[in-house]
Short mmCIF file of C-alpha atoms in Angstrom, two decimals:
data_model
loop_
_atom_site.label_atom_id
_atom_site.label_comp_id
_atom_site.label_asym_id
_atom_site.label_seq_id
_atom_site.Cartn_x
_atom_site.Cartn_y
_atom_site.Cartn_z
CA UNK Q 406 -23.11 3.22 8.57
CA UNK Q 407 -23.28 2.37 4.83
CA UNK Q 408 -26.15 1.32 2.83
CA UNK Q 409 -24.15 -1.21 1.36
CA UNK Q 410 -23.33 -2.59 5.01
CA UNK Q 411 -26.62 -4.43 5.20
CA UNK Q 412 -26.63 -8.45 4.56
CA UNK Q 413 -29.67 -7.28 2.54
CA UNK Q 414 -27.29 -5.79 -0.16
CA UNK Q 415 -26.93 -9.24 -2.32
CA UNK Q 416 -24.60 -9.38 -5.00
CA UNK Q 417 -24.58 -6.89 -7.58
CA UNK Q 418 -26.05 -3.63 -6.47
CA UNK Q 419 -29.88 -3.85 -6.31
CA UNK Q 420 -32.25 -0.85 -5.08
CA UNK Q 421 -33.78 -0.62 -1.39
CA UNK Q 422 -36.71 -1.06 -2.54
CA UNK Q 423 -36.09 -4.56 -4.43
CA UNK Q 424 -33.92 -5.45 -1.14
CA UNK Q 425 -36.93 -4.26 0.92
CA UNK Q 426 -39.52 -6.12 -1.00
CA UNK Q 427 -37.77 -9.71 -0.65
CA UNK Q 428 -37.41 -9.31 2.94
CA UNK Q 429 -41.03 -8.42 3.07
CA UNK Q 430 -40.56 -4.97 5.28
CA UNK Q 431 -42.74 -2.78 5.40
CA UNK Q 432 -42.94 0.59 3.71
CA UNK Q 433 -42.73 3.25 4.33
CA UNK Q 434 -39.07 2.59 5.10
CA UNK Q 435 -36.44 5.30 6.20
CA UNK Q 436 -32.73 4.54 5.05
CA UNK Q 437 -31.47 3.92 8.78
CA UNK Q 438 -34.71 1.40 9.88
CA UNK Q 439 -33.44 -0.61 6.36
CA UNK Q 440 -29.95 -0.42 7.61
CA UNK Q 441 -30.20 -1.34 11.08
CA UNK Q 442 -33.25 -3.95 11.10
CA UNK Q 443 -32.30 -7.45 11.73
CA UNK Q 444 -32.33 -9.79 9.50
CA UNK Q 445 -30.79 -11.97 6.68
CA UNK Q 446 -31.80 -13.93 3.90
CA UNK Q 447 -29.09 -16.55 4.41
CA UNK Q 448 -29.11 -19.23 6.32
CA UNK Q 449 -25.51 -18.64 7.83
CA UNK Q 450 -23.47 -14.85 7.85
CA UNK Q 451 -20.45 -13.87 8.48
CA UNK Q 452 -19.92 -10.47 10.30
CA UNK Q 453 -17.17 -8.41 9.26
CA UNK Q 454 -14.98 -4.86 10.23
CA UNK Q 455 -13.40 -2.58 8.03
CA UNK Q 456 -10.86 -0.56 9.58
CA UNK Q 457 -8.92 1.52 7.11
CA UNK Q 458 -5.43 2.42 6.92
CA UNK Q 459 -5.72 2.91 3.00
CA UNK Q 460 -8.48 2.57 0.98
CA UNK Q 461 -7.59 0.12 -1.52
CA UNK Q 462 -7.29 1.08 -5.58
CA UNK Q 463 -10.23 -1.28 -6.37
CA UNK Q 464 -13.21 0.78 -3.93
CA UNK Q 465 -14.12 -0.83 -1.27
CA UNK Q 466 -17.58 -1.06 -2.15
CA UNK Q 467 -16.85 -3.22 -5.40
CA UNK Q 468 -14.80 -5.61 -3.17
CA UNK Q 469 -17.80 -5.90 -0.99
CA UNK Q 470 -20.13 -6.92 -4.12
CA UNK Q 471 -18.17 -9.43 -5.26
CA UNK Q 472 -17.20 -11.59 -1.73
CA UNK Q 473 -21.19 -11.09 -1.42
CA UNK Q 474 -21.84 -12.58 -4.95
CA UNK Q 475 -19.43 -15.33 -4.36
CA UNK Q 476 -20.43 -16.34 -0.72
CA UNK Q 477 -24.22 -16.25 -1.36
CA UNK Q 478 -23.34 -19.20 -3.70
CA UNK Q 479 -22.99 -20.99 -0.25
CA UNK Q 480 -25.86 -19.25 1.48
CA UNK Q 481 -23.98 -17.18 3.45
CA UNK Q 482 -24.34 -13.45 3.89
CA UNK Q 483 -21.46 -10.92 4.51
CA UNK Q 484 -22.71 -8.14 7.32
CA UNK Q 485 -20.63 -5.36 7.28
CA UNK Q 486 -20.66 -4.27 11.42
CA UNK Q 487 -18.66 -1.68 11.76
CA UNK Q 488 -16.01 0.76 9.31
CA UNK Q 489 -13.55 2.61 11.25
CA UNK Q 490 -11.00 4.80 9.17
CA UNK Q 491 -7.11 4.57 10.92
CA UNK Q 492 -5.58 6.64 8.79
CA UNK Q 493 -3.41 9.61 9.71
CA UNK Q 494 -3.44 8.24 13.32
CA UNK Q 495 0.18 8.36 14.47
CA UNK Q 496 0.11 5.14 16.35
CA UNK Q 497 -0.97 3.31 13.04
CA UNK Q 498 1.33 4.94 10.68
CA UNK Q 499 3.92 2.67 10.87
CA UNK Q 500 1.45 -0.15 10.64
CA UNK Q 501 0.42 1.00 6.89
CA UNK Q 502 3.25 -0.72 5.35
CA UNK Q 503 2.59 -3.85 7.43
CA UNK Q 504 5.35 -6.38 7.97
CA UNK Q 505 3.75 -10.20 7.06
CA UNK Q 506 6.28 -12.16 6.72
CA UNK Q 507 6.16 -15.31 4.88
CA UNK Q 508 2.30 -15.33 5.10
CA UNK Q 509 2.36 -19.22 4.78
CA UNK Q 510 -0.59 -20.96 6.49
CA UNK Q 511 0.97 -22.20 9.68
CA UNK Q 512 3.76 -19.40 10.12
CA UNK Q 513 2.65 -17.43 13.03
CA UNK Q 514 1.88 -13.52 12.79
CA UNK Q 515 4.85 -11.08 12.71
CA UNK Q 516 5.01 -8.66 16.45
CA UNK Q 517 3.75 -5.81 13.24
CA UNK Q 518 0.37 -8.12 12.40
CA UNK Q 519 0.09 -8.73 16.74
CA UNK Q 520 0.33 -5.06 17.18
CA UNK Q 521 -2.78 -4.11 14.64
CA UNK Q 522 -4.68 -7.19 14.91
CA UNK Q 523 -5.05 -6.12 18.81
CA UNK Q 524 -7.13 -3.07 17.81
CA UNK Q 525 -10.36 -4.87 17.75
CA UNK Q 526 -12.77 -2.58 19.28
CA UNK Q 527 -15.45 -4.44 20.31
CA UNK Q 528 -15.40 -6.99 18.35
CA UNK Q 529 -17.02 -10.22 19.12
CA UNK Q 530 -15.02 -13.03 19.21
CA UNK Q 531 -16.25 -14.18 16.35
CA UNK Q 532 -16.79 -11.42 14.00
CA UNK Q 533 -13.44 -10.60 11.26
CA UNK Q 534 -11.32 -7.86 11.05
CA UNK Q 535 -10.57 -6.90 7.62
CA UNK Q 536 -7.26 -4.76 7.77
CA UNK Q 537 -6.84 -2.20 4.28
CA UNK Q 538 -3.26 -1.18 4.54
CA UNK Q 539 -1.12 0.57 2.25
CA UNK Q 540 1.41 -2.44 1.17
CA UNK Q 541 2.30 -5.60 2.69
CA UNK Q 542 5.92 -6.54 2.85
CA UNK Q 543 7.09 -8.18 1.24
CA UNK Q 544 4.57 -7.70 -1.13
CA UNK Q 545 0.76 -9.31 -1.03
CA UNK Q 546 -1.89 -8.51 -2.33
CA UNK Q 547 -3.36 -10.02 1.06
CA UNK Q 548 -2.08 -12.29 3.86
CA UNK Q 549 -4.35 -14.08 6.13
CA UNK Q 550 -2.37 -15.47 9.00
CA UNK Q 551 -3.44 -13.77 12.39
CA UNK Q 552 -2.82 -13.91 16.22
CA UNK Q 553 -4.91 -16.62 18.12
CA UNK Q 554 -8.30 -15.43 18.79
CA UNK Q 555 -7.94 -11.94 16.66
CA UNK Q 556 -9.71 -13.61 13.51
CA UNK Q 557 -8.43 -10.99 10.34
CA UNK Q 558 -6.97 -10.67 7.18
CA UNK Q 559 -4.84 -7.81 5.85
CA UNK Q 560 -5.61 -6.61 2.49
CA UNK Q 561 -3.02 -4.08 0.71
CA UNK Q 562 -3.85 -1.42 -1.83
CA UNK Q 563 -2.64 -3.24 -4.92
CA UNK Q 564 -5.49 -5.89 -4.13
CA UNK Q 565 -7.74 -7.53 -6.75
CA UNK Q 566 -11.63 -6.94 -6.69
CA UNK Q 567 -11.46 -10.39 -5.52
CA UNK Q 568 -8.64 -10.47 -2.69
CA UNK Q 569 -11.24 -9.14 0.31
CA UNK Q 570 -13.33 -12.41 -0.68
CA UNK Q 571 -10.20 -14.85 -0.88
CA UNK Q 572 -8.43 -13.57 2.15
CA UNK Q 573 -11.88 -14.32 4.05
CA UNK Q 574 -12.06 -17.28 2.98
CA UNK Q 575 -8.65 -18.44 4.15
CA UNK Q 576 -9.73 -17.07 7.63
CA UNK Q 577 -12.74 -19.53 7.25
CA UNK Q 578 -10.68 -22.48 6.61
CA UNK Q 579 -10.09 -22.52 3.37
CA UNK Q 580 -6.79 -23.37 1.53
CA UNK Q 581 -5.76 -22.68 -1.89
CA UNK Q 582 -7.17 -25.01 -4.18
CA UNK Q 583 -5.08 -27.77 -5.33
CA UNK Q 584 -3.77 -28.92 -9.26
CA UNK Q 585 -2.75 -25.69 -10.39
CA UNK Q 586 1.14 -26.85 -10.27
CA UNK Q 587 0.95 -30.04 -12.55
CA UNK Q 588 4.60 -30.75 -13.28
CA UNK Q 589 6.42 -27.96 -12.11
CA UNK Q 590 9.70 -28.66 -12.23
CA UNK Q 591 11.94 -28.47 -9.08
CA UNK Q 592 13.35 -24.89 -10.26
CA UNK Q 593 9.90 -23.60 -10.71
CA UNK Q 594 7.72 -25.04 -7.98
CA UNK Q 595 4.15 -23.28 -7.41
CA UNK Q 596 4.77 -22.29 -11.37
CA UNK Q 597 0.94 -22.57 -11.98
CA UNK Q 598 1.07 -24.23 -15.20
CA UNK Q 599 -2.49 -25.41 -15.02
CA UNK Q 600 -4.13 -22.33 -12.94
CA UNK Q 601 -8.14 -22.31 -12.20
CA UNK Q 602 -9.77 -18.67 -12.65
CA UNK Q 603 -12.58 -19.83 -12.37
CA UNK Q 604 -12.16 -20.91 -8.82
CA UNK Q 605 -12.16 -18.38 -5.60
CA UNK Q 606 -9.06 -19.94 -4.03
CA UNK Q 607 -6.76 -20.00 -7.10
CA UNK Q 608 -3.68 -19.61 -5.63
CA UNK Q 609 -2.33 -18.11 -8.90
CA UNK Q 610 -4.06 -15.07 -8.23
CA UNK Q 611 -7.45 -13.41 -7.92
CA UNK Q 612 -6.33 -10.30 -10.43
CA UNK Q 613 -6.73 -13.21 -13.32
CA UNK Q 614 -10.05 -14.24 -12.32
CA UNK Q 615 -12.72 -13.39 -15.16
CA UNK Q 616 -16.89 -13.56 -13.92
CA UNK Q 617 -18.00 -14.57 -10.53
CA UNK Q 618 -15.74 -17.38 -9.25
CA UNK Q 619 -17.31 -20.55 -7.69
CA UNK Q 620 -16.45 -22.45 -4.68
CA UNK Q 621 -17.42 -26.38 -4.45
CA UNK Q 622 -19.33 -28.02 -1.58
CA UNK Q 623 -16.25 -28.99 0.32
CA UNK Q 624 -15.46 -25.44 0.74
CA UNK Q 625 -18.30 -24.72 1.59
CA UNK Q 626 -18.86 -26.99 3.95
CA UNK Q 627 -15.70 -25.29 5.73
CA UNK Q 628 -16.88 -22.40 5.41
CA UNK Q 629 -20.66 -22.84 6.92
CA UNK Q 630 -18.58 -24.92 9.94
CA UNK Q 631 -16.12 -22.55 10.68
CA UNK Q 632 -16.41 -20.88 14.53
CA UNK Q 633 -16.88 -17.77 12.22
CA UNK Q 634 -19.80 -18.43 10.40
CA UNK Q 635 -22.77 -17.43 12.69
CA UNK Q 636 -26.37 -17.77 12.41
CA UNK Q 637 -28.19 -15.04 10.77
CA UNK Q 638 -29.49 -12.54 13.16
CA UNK Q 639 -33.49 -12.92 12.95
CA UNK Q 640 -35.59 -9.88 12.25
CA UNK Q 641 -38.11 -9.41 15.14
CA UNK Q 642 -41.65 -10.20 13.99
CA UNK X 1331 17.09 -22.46 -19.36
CA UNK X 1332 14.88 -19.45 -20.81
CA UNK X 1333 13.13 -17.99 -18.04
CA UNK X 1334 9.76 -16.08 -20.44
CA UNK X 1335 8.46 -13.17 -18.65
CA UNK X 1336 5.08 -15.34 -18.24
CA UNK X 1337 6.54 -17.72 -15.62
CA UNK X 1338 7.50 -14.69 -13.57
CA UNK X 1339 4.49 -13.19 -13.76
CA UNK X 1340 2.28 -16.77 -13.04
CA UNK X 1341 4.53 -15.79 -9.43
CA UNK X 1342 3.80 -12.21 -9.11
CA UNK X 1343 0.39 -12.28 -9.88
CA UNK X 1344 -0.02 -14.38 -6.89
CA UNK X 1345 -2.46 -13.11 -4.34
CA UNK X 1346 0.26 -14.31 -1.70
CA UNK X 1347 3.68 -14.67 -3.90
CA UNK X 1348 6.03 -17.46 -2.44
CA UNK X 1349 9.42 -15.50 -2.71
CA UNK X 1350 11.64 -18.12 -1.99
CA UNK X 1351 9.97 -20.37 -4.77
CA UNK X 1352 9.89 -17.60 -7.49
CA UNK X 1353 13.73 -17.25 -6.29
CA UNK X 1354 14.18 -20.11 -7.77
CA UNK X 1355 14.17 -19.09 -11.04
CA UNK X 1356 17.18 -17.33 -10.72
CA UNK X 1357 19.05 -14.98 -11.96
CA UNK X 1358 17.38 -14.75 -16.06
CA UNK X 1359 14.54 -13.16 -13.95
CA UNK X 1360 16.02 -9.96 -13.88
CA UNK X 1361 15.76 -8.46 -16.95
CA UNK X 1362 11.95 -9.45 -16.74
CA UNK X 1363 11.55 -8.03 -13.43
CA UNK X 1364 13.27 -4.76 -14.98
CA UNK X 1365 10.58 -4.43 -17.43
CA UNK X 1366 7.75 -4.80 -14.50
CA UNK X 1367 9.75 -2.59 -12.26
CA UNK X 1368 9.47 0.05 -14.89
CA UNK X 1369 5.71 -0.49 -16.46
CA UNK X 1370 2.46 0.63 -15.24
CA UNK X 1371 1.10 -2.07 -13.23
CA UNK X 1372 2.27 -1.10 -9.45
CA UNK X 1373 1.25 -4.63 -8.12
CA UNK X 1374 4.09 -6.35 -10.43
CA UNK X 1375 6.52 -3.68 -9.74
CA UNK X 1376 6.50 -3.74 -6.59
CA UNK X 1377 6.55 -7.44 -6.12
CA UNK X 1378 9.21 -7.27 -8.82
CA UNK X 1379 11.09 -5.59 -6.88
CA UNK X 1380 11.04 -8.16 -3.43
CA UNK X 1381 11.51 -10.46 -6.25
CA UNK X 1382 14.89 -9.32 -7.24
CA UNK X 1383 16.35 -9.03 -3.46
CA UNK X 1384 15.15 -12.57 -2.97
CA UNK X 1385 17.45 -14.29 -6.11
CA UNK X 1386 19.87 -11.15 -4.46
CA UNK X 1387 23.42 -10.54 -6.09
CA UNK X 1388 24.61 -7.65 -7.77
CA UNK X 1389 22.73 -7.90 -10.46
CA UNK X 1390 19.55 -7.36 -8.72
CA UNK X 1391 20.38 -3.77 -7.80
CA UNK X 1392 19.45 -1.97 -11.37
CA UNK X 1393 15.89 -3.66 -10.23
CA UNK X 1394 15.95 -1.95 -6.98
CA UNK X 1395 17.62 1.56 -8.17
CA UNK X 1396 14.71 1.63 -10.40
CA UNK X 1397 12.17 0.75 -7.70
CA UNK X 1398 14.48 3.40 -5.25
CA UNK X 1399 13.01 6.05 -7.82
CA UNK X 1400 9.88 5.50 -8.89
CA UNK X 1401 6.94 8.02 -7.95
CA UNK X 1402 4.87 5.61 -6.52
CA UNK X 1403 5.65 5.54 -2.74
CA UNK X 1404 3.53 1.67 -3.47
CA UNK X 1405 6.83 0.82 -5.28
CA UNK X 1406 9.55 2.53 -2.76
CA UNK X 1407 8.22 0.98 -0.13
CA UNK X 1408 8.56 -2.42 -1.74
CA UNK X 1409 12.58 -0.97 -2.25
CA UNK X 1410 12.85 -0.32 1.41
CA UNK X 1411 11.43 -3.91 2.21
CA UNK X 1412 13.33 -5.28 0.06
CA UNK X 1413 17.00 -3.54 1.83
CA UNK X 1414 16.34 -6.02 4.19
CA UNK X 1415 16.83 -8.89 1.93
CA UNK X 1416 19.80 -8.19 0.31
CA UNK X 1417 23.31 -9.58 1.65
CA UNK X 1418 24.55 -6.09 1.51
CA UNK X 1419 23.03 -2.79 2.25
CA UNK X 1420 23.76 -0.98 -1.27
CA UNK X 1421 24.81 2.96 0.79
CA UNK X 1422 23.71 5.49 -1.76
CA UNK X 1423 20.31 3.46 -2.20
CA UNK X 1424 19.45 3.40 1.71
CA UNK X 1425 21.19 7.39 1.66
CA UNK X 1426 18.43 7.65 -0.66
CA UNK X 1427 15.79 6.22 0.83
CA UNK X 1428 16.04 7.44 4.41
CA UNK X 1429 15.55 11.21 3.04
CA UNK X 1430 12.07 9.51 1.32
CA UNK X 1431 9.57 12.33 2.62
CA UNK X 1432 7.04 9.41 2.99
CA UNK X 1433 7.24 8.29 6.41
CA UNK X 1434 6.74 5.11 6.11
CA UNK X 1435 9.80 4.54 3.89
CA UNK X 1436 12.22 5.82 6.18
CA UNK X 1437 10.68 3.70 8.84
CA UNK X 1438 11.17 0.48 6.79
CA UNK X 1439 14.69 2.16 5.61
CA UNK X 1440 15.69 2.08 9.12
CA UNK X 1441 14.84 -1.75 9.62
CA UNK X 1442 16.67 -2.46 7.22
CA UNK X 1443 19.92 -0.38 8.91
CA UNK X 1444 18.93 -2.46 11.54
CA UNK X 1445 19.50 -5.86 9.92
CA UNK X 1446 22.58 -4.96 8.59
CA UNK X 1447 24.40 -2.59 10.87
CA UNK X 1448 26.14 -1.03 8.36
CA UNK X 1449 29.06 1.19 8.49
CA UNK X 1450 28.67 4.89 7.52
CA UNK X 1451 25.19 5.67 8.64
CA UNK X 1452 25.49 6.76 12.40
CA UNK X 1453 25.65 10.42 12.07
CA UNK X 1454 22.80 10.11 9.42
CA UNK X 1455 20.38 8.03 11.61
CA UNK X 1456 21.46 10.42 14.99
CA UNK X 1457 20.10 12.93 12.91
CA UNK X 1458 16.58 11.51 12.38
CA UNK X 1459 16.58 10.79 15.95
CA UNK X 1460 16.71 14.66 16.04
CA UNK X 1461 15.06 15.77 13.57
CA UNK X 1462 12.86 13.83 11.95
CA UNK X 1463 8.80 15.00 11.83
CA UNK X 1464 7.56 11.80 12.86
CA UNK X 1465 7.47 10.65 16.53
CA UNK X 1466 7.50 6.93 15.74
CA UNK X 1467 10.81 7.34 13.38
CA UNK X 1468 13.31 9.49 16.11
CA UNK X 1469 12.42 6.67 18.39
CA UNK X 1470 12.82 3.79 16.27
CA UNK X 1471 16.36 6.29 15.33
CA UNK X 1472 17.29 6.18 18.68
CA UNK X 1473 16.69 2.65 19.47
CA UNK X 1474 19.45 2.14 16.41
CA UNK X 1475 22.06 4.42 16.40
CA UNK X 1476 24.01 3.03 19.83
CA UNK X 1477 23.77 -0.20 17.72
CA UNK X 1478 25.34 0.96 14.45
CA UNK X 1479 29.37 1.40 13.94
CA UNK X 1480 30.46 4.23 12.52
#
């Protein structure tokens, strides 16, 4: 368990004590009660696993900051539920250079993506896998396509502070956002001539994006409807 | 037509590149996709790299020689992927890369073999089914080298 696991951890970093304060706990508080106590101040959250082929060149933690300052822009808190390294495991190592495929939305998973996505370990049905692998191939920064009922997203090392966020969001529904390819010509379609950075689901990439990103209300209306997006556990009074 | 280094990179900077659209810019990709393969930003070189199998011909290979030898395993995986692609499996590249001490290269080396079925590499892929240190590479080895001519 990781301090920064809690749904209390908002945004940018912020001391316990500031996180304990809004919630209202009660102190004196030990590390773990903080941790472990229910409770959310979102109205929705979205409960997520880490499992960890290769830790990513942007650290984890900084990816977790910024999908938590983007999604709390639609009230929704990210609870990290479990971490679970896979690294030097032998039945995983040829999983670290995972084979995606096209990655389109509507292609179906690769047998590679079936074969990892089935390590779940107890997770609910709906809770997310986040998968950090050494590379995708071909090449991704992320891919978000997974098998039926194994909600996931892969994320490679080469990823953006923003990918962890983006991928997520594709498993929530979301699609790329639309006008970035204003007269592409037929030799250079997707050519992002008119590319949004300021959006979360640019598709012309998330390494480009400068400040916190927005989404509108229509995404996140998908995202607060999706099977995914759960109720915030309450804190016991 | 020009084709300016920034339209390849508005492709690879992509969080999920389309290959077979950024194929489409053909051929005067290359010598950008050289300069990426070859400069310090491993995300761009390595999807340089599945780049340059994708538009494929001969002229691709200097991208993937480069890739073949670079000392981020990132960027010779993205070479072994990218085997796969090509129309022909270039032999003193894949030679290359199945003696990769990274595991996880020879393991994408070998689907690659497997694609192709090329000539020459039976006695090289028996011996990983011998000899090779990881468990998961002598069997995918031994799976392949009834299959391959030789």
């Amino acid at each position: 368990m990781n301090l920064s696991d809690s749904c209390r951890m908002i945004g940018s970093p912020t001391s316990v004590r500031q996180a304990a304060q809004r919630e209202n706990m009660q102190f004196p508080l030990s590390l773990k009660a903080f941790i472990t106590a229910l409770g959310c101040p979102f109205s929705k959250c979205i409960r997520i696993h880490l499992k960890v082929l290769t830790s990513p060149t942007v650290p984890l933690s900084s990816m977790l900051v910024r999908m938590r300052q983007v999604y709390q822009t639609a009230d929704i808190g990210v609870e990290v539920v479990s971490r679970e390294s896979l690294a030097n495991i032998p039945n995983f190592s040829v999983l670290n250079d995972l084979n995606v495929g096209a990655c389109q939305l509507g292609t179906p998973p690769t047998p590679q993506q079936n074969q990892l996505f089935q390590n779940r370990n107890n997770v609910e049905a709906n809770e997310i896998v986040v998968y950090f692998v050494r590379s995708l191939v071909p090449a991704n920064n992320g891919c978000a396509t997974f098998p039926a009922g194994s909600p996931g997203a892969a994320v490679a090392q080469i990823a953006s502070r923003w990918t962890t966020a983006h991928e997520v969001g594709h498993v929530l529904g979301l699609q790329h956002i639309s006008g970035e390819n204003t007269n592409c010509p037929p030799t250079n379609p997707n050519c992002c001539s008119t590319p949004d950075f300021t959006r979360l689901m640019t598709g012309c990439g998330t390494g480009n994006i400068t400040g916190v990103p927005t989404i509108v209300q229509a995404e996140i209306n998908t995202m607060r409807t999706s099977s995914l997006s759960n109720e915030c556990r309450k804190a016991v009074a | 037509m020009t084709v300016t280094l920034q339209e390849v990179t508005a492709h690879l900077d992509q969080d999920e590149t389309d290959y077979e659209a950024a194929a489409k810019l053909g051929p005067e990709a290359l010598p950008h996709l050289l300069q990426l393969v070859e400069g310090d930003d491993p995300g761009r070189a390595s999807k340089a790299t599945y780049l340059a199998a994708t538009i494929g011909g001969d002229q691709s290979l200097p991208v993937i020689e480069k890739a073949v030898v670079s000392a981020n395993p990132v960027i010779r995986v993205a070479a072994a992927g990218a085997l796969g692609r090509l129309q022909h499996i270039p032999a003193a590249l894949a030679r290359a890369l199945l003696d990769d001490p990274d595991a996880g290269i020879r393991h994408l080396s070998l689907q690659a073999l497997e694609i192709h079925l090329p000539a020459g590499f039976k006695v090289k892929v028996e011996q990983m089914r011998q000899h090779d240190p990881d468990g998961a590479i002598r069997a995918i080895a031994a799976d392949l080298v009834n299959r391959l001519p030789p």
